[in-house]
Amino acid sequence: MTTTTFASGDSDARTAVTVLGLGEMGSALAGAFVAGGRPTTVWNRTPGRDEALLALGARPAGDVREAVAAGSLVIVNVKGNDAAREILAAAGDALAGRAVVNLTDGTSGEARAMAEWAAGREAAYLHGQIMTIAPAVGDPDAVVFYGGSGEVFARYGAELALIGGRGSLLGEDAGIPGLYGMAVHGTMWGTLNGFLHAAALLSAEGVEVRRFLEQAGPSVSALFSILPSIAAEVDRGEYAADFGALKHHLPSLADLVGESRARGIDVEFPEYTRALVADAVERGHGEDSYSRLVEHFGKR
Ligand SMILES: NC(=O)c1ccc[n+]([C@@H]2O[C@H](COP(=O)([O-])OP(=O)(O)OC[C@H]3O[C@@H](n4cnc5c(N)ncnc54)[C@H](OP(=O)(O)O)[C@@H]3O)[C@@H](O)[C@H]2O)c1
């Protein structure tokens, strides 16, 4: 799969943008378009949420149809794809010929269904997964994953760059951006839980966690450098132990569980990992790489 980033073309400040949904994120998006000098029309189900934007120069719309008719680029950002579809449906035939960029979070299946639905209404469709919080919209380093119409991505690159400077088109599949988002978040939660468990252990001893990070930080950061080889092993479906065999993790895991238990720290998290490794070793994978555990997570 190839990744395309924004082309450095001339931006057209006359491009009219419509933003449907003015929650925390939708308001930030509309604000970014207004700040970028684009004629921006806004609509929200509950009236009154557009006041600050109107004061900045956004234009109000009486209904969805009017809003959609006002913009060649239509952004929708609400809670849930059912709501996004319901809103877009209210535009009727005004949707035909529009470029719709749906920035509503949801599953890959929902995004693909939205793409199919939009195609049935002759709208070009791009799905986007915003990887930042609302206050960081517009940041040159803000990441947005896109999937769907390459034509929309190329044509409205200058407008999409106003949302986040690090937008990339992952391919034509509208379902992939959400999946990337979940993969990033899943990695984040696993990492944070491991770190917070460690922090609880250190705190129980009276060790300042910041001090730990200053002294042991390079060891923690180094963990991320092994991800490319883990990824390659998973892709190949081969789990040769280039960085140490799975069986060598067991004693350290037993220590972590024992230390946690002795201090009254939650053992569920390390015990879960210990049991996974022990099971893989029992099944004869002790000489394999840690990446072998993907088979556990891949099970149905
Ligand atoms: N906030 C963030 O920092 C952030 C970051 C990344 C991604 N996101 C994603 O952005 C999307 C919006 O999040 P948010 O934080 O802006 O949510 P929010 O502040 O709770 O706003 C929700 C928006 O959805 C609208 N809405 C909900 N149900 C609707 C329905 N059935 N019909 C019409 N409109 C409906 C609301 O309209 P009303 O005003 O009428 O209720 C409101 O505009 C979500 O997919 C979220 O996961 C948000």
Short mmCIF file of C-alpha atoms and ligand atoms in Angstrom, two decimals:
data_model
loop_
_atom_site.label_atom_id
_atom_site.label_comp_id
_atom_site.label_asym_id
_atom_site.label_seq_id
_atom_site.Cartn_x
_atom_site.Cartn_y
_atom_site.Cartn_z
CA MET A 1 0.00 0.00 0.00
CA THR A 2 1.44 3.39 -0.97
CA THR A 3 1.09 6.49 1.16
CA THR A 4 0.56 9.88 -0.41
CA THR A 5 1.16 13.12 1.44
CA PHE A 6 -0.14 16.55 0.46
CA ALA A 7 1.15 17.85 -2.86
CA SER A 8 2.64 21.32 -2.65
CA GLY A 9 0.27 23.00 -5.08
CA ASP A 10 -1.24 26.45 -5.12
CA SER A 11 -3.98 26.75 -2.57
CA ASP A 12 -7.23 28.29 -3.71
CA ALA A 13 -8.57 30.52 -0.97
CA ARG A 14 -11.91 30.69 -2.80
CA THR A 15 -12.68 27.03 -2.14
CA ALA A 16 -15.96 27.03 -0.27
CA VAL A 17 -16.06 24.62 2.65
CA THR A 18 -19.08 23.36 4.56
CA VAL A 19 -18.78 21.89 8.04
CA LEU A 20 -21.63 19.73 9.33
CA GLY A 21 -21.46 19.14 13.07
CA LEU A 22 -20.18 21.74 15.49
CA GLY A 23 -19.22 19.72 18.53
CA GLU A 24 -15.81 20.19 20.09
CA MET A 25 -14.01 18.79 17.04
CA GLY A 26 -16.34 20.16 14.35
CA SER A 27 -16.02 23.68 15.78
CA ALA A 28 -12.24 23.37 15.74
CA LEU A 29 -12.35 22.19 12.11
CA ALA A 30 -14.62 25.04 11.04
CA GLY A 31 -12.38 27.47 12.94
CA ALA A 32 -9.35 26.20 11.02
CA PHE A 33 -11.07 26.77 7.66
CA VAL A 34 -12.15 30.26 8.66
CA ALA A 35 -8.63 31.03 9.88
CA GLY A 36 -7.33 29.68 6.56
CA GLY A 37 -9.45 32.24 4.71
CA ARG A 38 -11.91 29.75 3.19
CA PRO A 39 -15.55 30.81 2.84
CA THR A 40 -16.96 28.46 5.48
CA THR A 41 -20.60 27.52 5.94
CA VAL A 42 -21.57 25.78 9.17
CA TRP A 43 -24.53 23.74 10.36
CA ASN A 44 -25.31 21.89 13.58
CA ARG A 45 -28.36 19.90 14.71
CA THR A 46 -28.76 21.94 17.86
CA PRO A 47 -28.91 25.63 17.01
CA GLY A 48 -26.70 28.16 18.77
CA ARG A 49 -23.44 26.23 18.69
CA ASP A 50 -22.23 28.35 15.77
CA GLU A 51 -22.16 31.71 17.55
CA ALA A 52 -18.40 31.95 18.09
CA LEU A 53 -17.74 30.79 14.53
CA LEU A 54 -20.18 33.29 13.02
CA ALA A 55 -18.41 36.04 14.95
CA LEU A 56 -15.16 34.92 13.25
CA GLY A 57 -16.75 35.10 9.80
CA ALA A 58 -18.35 31.68 9.22
CA ARG A 59 -21.69 31.68 7.42
CA PRO A 60 -24.82 30.10 8.88
CA ALA A 61 -27.08 27.70 6.98
CA GLY A 62 -30.79 27.24 7.63
CA ASP A 63 -30.67 23.50 6.97
CA VAL A 64 -28.35 20.74 5.79
CA ARG A 65 -29.37 21.06 2.16
CA GLU A 66 -28.53 24.76 2.11
CA ALA A 67 -25.24 24.08 3.89
CA VAL A 68 -24.19 21.34 1.46
CA ALA A 69 -25.16 23.43 -1.56
CA ALA A 70 -22.85 26.21 -0.30
CA GLY A 71 -19.62 24.19 -0.28
CA SER A 72 -17.77 22.16 -2.88
CA LEU A 73 -15.93 20.48 0.00
CA VAL A 74 -18.29 19.09 2.65
CA ILE A 75 -16.83 18.07 6.00
CA VAL A 76 -18.94 15.99 8.37
CA ASN A 77 -17.85 15.39 11.95
CA VAL A 78 -20.36 14.15 14.49
CA LYS A 79 -20.74 11.38 17.06
CA GLY A 80 -21.25 8.17 15.08
CA ASN A 81 -21.54 7.27 11.42
CA ASP A 82 -25.29 6.64 11.65
CA ALA A 83 -25.69 10.30 12.56
CA ALA A 84 -23.27 11.35 9.79
CA ARG A 85 -25.28 9.42 7.18
CA GLU A 86 -28.58 10.76 8.48
CA ILE A 87 -27.29 14.32 8.20
CA LEU A 88 -25.87 13.85 4.70
CA ALA A 89 -29.10 12.17 3.57
CA ALA A 90 -30.98 15.32 4.53
CA ALA A 91 -29.05 17.15 1.78
CA GLY A 92 -30.91 15.11 -0.84
CA ASP A 93 -29.68 15.60 -4.38
CA ALA A 94 -27.52 18.56 -3.32
CA LEU A 95 -24.93 15.94 -2.39
CA ALA A 96 -24.31 14.90 -6.00
CA GLY A 97 -21.00 16.22 -7.31
CA ARG A 98 -19.78 17.27 -3.85
CA ALA A 99 -16.57 16.05 -2.23
CA VAL A 100 -17.50 14.62 1.17
CA VAL A 101 -14.81 14.20 3.80
CA ASN A 102 -16.17 12.26 6.76
CA LEU A 103 -14.03 12.76 9.86
CA THR A 104 -16.35 10.82 12.16
CA ASP A 105 -14.73 8.03 14.18
CA GLY A 106 -16.03 4.50 13.78
CA THR A 107 -15.19 0.99 12.60
CA SER A 108 -13.69 0.13 9.22
CA GLY A 109 -16.99 -1.48 8.22
CA GLU A 110 -18.90 1.71 9.00
CA ALA A 111 -16.49 3.79 6.92
CA ARG A 112 -16.72 1.41 3.96
CA ALA A 113 -20.51 1.44 4.18
CA MET A 114 -20.43 5.25 4.20
CA ALA A 115 -18.19 5.25 1.10
CA GLU A 116 -20.61 2.95 -0.71
CA TRP A 117 -23.58 5.01 0.40
CA ALA A 118 -21.94 8.25 -0.82
CA ALA A 119 -21.06 6.64 -4.17
CA GLY A 120 -24.75 5.80 -4.58
CA ARG A 121 -25.47 9.53 -4.26
CA GLU A 122 -22.77 10.52 -6.73
CA ALA A 123 -20.62 12.19 -4.11
CA ALA A 124 -16.83 11.69 -4.05
CA TYR A 125 -15.89 10.28 -0.67
CA LEU A 126 -12.84 10.45 1.55
CA HIS A 127 -12.75 9.13 5.11
CA GLY A 128 -10.39 10.71 7.63
CA GLN A 129 -9.18 9.63 11.03
CA ILE A 130 -8.02 12.59 13.10
CA MET A 131 -5.19 11.59 15.41
CA THR A 132 -5.18 14.70 17.52
CA ILE A 133 -7.37 16.51 20.01
CA ALA A 134 -9.55 19.45 19.00
CA PRO A 135 -7.25 22.19 20.39
CA ALA A 136 -4.42 20.86 18.18
CA VAL A 137 -6.40 21.05 14.92
CA GLY A 138 -4.41 23.16 12.46
CA ASP A 139 -1.07 22.18 13.92
CA PRO A 140 1.51 21.46 11.21
CA ASP A 141 2.41 18.28 13.11
CA ALA A 142 -1.18 17.07 13.55
CA VAL A 143 -1.66 13.66 11.91
CA VAL A 144 -4.76 12.70 9.92
CA PHE A 145 -5.06 9.37 8.10
CA TYR A 146 -7.17 9.43 4.93
CA GLY A 147 -8.62 6.68 2.76
CA GLY A 148 -10.91 6.88 -0.26
CA SER A 149 -10.95 9.20 -3.25
CA GLY A 150 -7.41 10.16 -4.28
CA GLU A 151 -8.94 12.88 -6.42
CA VAL A 152 -10.55 14.57 -3.40
CA PHE A 153 -7.29 14.26 -1.45
CA ALA A 154 -5.29 15.85 -4.28
CA ARG A 155 -7.81 18.54 -5.18
CA TYR A 156 -8.46 19.68 -1.61
CA GLY A 157 -4.97 19.08 -0.22
CA ALA A 158 -4.59 22.74 0.74
CA GLU A 159 -7.87 22.66 2.71
CA LEU A 160 -7.06 19.32 4.36
CA ALA A 161 -3.66 20.69 5.36
CA LEU A 162 -5.53 23.32 7.41
CA ILE A 163 -6.83 20.46 9.60
CA GLY A 164 -3.40 18.96 10.21
CA GLY A 165 -0.12 19.36 8.37
CA ARG A 166 0.68 15.67 8.49
CA GLY A 167 -2.19 14.24 6.51
CA SER A 168 -1.56 11.17 4.41
CA LEU A 169 -3.64 9.19 1.95
CA LEU A 170 -3.29 5.50 2.80
CA GLY A 171 -5.11 4.23 -0.27
CA GLU A 172 -8.54 3.96 -1.83
CA ASP A 173 -10.03 1.91 0.99
CA ALA A 174 -12.09 4.16 3.28
CA GLY A 175 -11.89 1.54 6.05
CA ILE A 176 -8.13 1.70 6.59
CA PRO A 177 -7.78 5.12 8.33
CA GLY A 178 -9.96 4.07 11.28
CA LEU A 179 -8.04 0.82 11.53
CA TYR A 180 -4.75 2.75 11.66
CA GLY A 181 -6.23 4.94 14.39
CA MET A 182 -7.23 1.90 16.44
CA ALA A 183 -3.79 0.34 15.93
CA VAL A 184 -2.10 3.50 17.22
CA HIS A 185 -4.46 3.73 20.17
CA GLY A 186 -4.16 0.01 20.96
CA THR A 187 -0.38 0.35 21.04
CA MET A 188 -0.72 3.44 23.19
CA TRP A 189 -3.00 1.79 25.76
CA GLY A 190 -0.86 -1.32 26.04
CA THR A 191 2.26 0.81 26.51
CA LEU A 192 0.64 3.18 28.99
CA ASN A 193 -0.79 0.33 31.07
CA GLY A 194 2.65 -1.29 31.26
CA PHE A 195 4.22 2.01 32.25
CA LEU A 196 1.58 2.83 34.87
CA HIS A 197 1.90 -0.62 36.42
CA ALA A 198 5.66 -0.03 36.62
CA ALA A 199 5.00 3.43 38.05
CA ALA A 200 2.79 1.93 40.78
CA LEU A 201 5.55 -0.51 41.64
CA LEU A 202 8.16 2.25 41.84
CA SER A 203 5.89 4.54 43.84
CA ALA A 204 5.26 1.74 46.36
CA GLU A 205 9.02 1.79 47.00
CA GLY A 206 9.04 5.58 47.22
CA VAL A 207 11.00 5.93 43.96
CA GLU A 208 10.05 9.04 42.01
CA VAL A 209 8.80 7.94 38.60
CA ARG A 210 10.39 10.97 36.95
CA ARG A 211 13.75 9.98 38.41
CA PHE A 212 13.28 6.45 37.07
CA LEU A 213 12.59 7.86 33.63
CA GLU A 214 15.67 10.07 33.73
CA GLN A 215 17.86 7.13 34.68
CA ALA A 216 16.23 4.25 32.79
CA GLY A 217 14.63 6.24 29.95
CA PRO A 218 16.96 5.00 27.20
CA SER A 219 16.06 1.38 28.06
CA VAL A 220 12.36 2.22 27.80
CA SER A 221 12.76 4.17 24.54
CA ALA A 222 14.86 1.38 23.02
CA LEU A 223 11.79 -0.85 23.14
CA PHE A 224 10.28 1.05 20.23
CA SER A 225 13.33 0.38 18.08
CA ILE A 226 12.48 -3.35 17.97
CA LEU A 227 8.99 -2.73 16.54
CA PRO A 228 10.13 -2.80 12.87
CA SER A 229 11.64 -6.27 13.26
CA ILE A 230 8.55 -7.48 15.18
CA ALA A 231 6.38 -6.07 12.36
CA ALA A 232 8.48 -7.83 9.71
CA GLU A 233 8.23 -11.16 11.59
CA VAL A 234 4.45 -10.84 11.83
CA ASP A 235 4.19 -9.96 8.12
CA ARG A 236 6.30 -12.98 7.19
CA GLY A 237 4.59 -15.28 9.66
CA GLU A 238 8.05 -16.38 10.78
CA TYR A 239 9.13 -15.90 14.37
CA ALA A 240 12.88 -16.47 14.46
CA ALA A 241 14.30 -15.20 17.76
CA ASP A 242 16.73 -12.50 16.63
CA PHE A 243 16.37 -10.59 19.89
CA GLY A 244 16.11 -13.31 22.48
CA ALA A 245 13.89 -16.35 22.85
CA LEU A 246 10.40 -16.21 24.31
CA LYS A 247 11.36 -18.64 27.09
CA HIS A 248 13.81 -16.08 28.51
CA HIS A 249 10.93 -13.74 29.32
CA LEU A 250 9.40 -16.19 31.78
CA PRO A 251 11.72 -15.71 34.79
CA SER A 252 11.47 -11.89 34.50
CA LEU A 253 7.70 -12.09 34.27
CA ALA A 254 7.59 -14.35 37.34
CA ASP A 255 9.72 -11.76 39.20
CA LEU A 256 7.38 -8.95 38.15
CA VAL A 257 4.31 -10.89 39.31
CA GLY A 258 6.02 -11.87 42.58
CA GLU A 259 7.25 -8.33 43.31
CA SER A 260 3.82 -6.88 42.54
CA ARG A 261 2.04 -9.40 44.73
CA ALA A 262 4.42 -8.83 47.63
CA ARG A 263 3.74 -5.09 47.49
CA GLY A 264 -0.03 -5.38 47.10
CA ILE A 265 0.18 -4.05 43.53
CA ASP A 266 -2.31 -5.34 40.97
CA VAL A 267 -0.98 -8.56 39.42
CA GLU A 268 -3.65 -9.04 36.77
CA PHE A 269 -1.75 -7.18 34.05
CA PRO A 270 1.69 -8.87 34.44
CA GLU A 271 0.03 -12.22 35.20
CA TYR A 272 -1.90 -11.98 31.93
CA THR A 273 1.39 -11.55 30.06
CA ARG A 274 3.14 -14.30 32.06
CA ALA A 275 0.32 -16.74 31.27
CA LEU A 276 0.48 -15.89 27.54
CA VAL A 277 4.22 -16.52 27.41
CA ALA A 278 3.98 -19.68 29.54
CA ASP A 279 1.28 -21.05 27.25
CA ALA A 280 3.36 -20.36 24.12
CA VAL A 281 6.41 -22.03 25.71
CA GLU A 282 4.29 -25.04 26.67
CA ARG A 283 3.12 -25.31 23.07
CA GLY A 284 6.74 -25.63 21.98
CA HIS A 285 7.47 -22.02 20.94
CA GLY A 286 10.01 -21.25 23.66
CA GLU A 287 12.83 -20.70 21.16
CA ASP A 288 10.74 -18.30 19.05
CA SER A 289 10.64 -14.52 19.09
CA TYR A 290 8.14 -12.61 21.24
CA SER A 291 6.31 -11.88 17.98
CA ARG A 292 4.98 -15.47 18.11
CA LEU A 293 2.33 -14.19 20.56
CA VAL A 294 0.53 -12.49 17.67
CA GLU A 295 -1.01 -15.91 17.06
CA HIS A 296 -2.73 -15.64 20.44
CA PHE A 297 -4.17 -12.22 19.62
CA GLY A 298 -5.11 -13.34 16.14
CA LYS A 299 -7.27 -16.18 17.37
CA ARG A 300 -11.01 -16.01 16.86
N1 LIG B 1 -12.97 16.12 20.52
C1 LIG B 1 -11.80 15.63 20.13
O1 LIG B 1 -10.74 16.08 20.60
C2 LIG B 1 -11.74 14.53 19.09
C3 LIG B 1 -10.49 14.01 18.70
C4 LIG B 1 -10.41 13.06 17.69
C5 LIG B 1 -11.57 12.61 17.08
N2 LIG B 1 -12.78 13.10 17.50
C6 LIG B 1 -13.99 12.58 16.84
O2 LIG B 1 -14.75 13.64 16.29
C7 LIG B 1 -16.14 13.29 16.32
C8 LIG B 1 -16.92 14.38 17.05
O3 LIG B 1 -16.44 14.42 18.37
P1 LIG B 1 -16.64 15.69 19.32
O4 LIG B 1 -15.62 15.56 20.38
O5 LIG B 1 -16.71 16.94 18.53
O6 LIG B 1 -18.07 15.36 19.95
P2 LIG B 1 -19.06 16.34 20.70
O7 LIG B 1 -18.37 17.57 21.20
O8 LIG B 1 -19.78 15.50 21.71
O9 LIG B 1 -20.08 16.77 19.57
C9 LIG B 1 -20.89 15.80 18.97
C10 LIG B 1 -21.44 16.37 17.70
O10 LIG B 1 -22.22 15.35 17.06
C11 LIG B 1 -23.53 15.86 16.84
N3 LIG B 1 -24.49 14.77 16.86
C12 LIG B 1 -24.49 13.71 17.69
N4 LIG B 1 -25.52 12.88 17.39
C13 LIG B 1 -26.17 13.45 16.36
C14 LIG B 1 -27.31 13.09 15.59
N5 LIG B 1 -27.97 11.95 15.82
N6 LIG B 1 -27.70 13.90 14.58
C15 LIG B 1 -27.03 15.05 14.32
N7 LIG B 1 -25.93 15.46 15.01
C16 LIG B 1 -25.52 14.65 16.02
C17 LIG B 1 -23.75 16.86 17.94
O11 LIG B 1 -24.81 17.71 17.62
P3 LIG B 1 -25.65 18.45 18.77
O12 LIG B 1 -24.87 19.68 19.13
O13 LIG B 1 -26.94 18.74 18.15
O14 LIG B 1 -25.77 17.47 19.92
C18 LIG B 1 -22.40 17.55 17.93
O15 LIG B 1 -22.28 18.44 16.86
C19 LIG B 1 -16.23 11.91 16.97
O16 LIG B 1 -16.21 10.91 16.01
C20 LIG B 1 -14.95 11.88 17.80
O17 LIG B 1 -14.55 10.56 18.13
C21 LIG B 1 -12.90 14.05 18.46
#
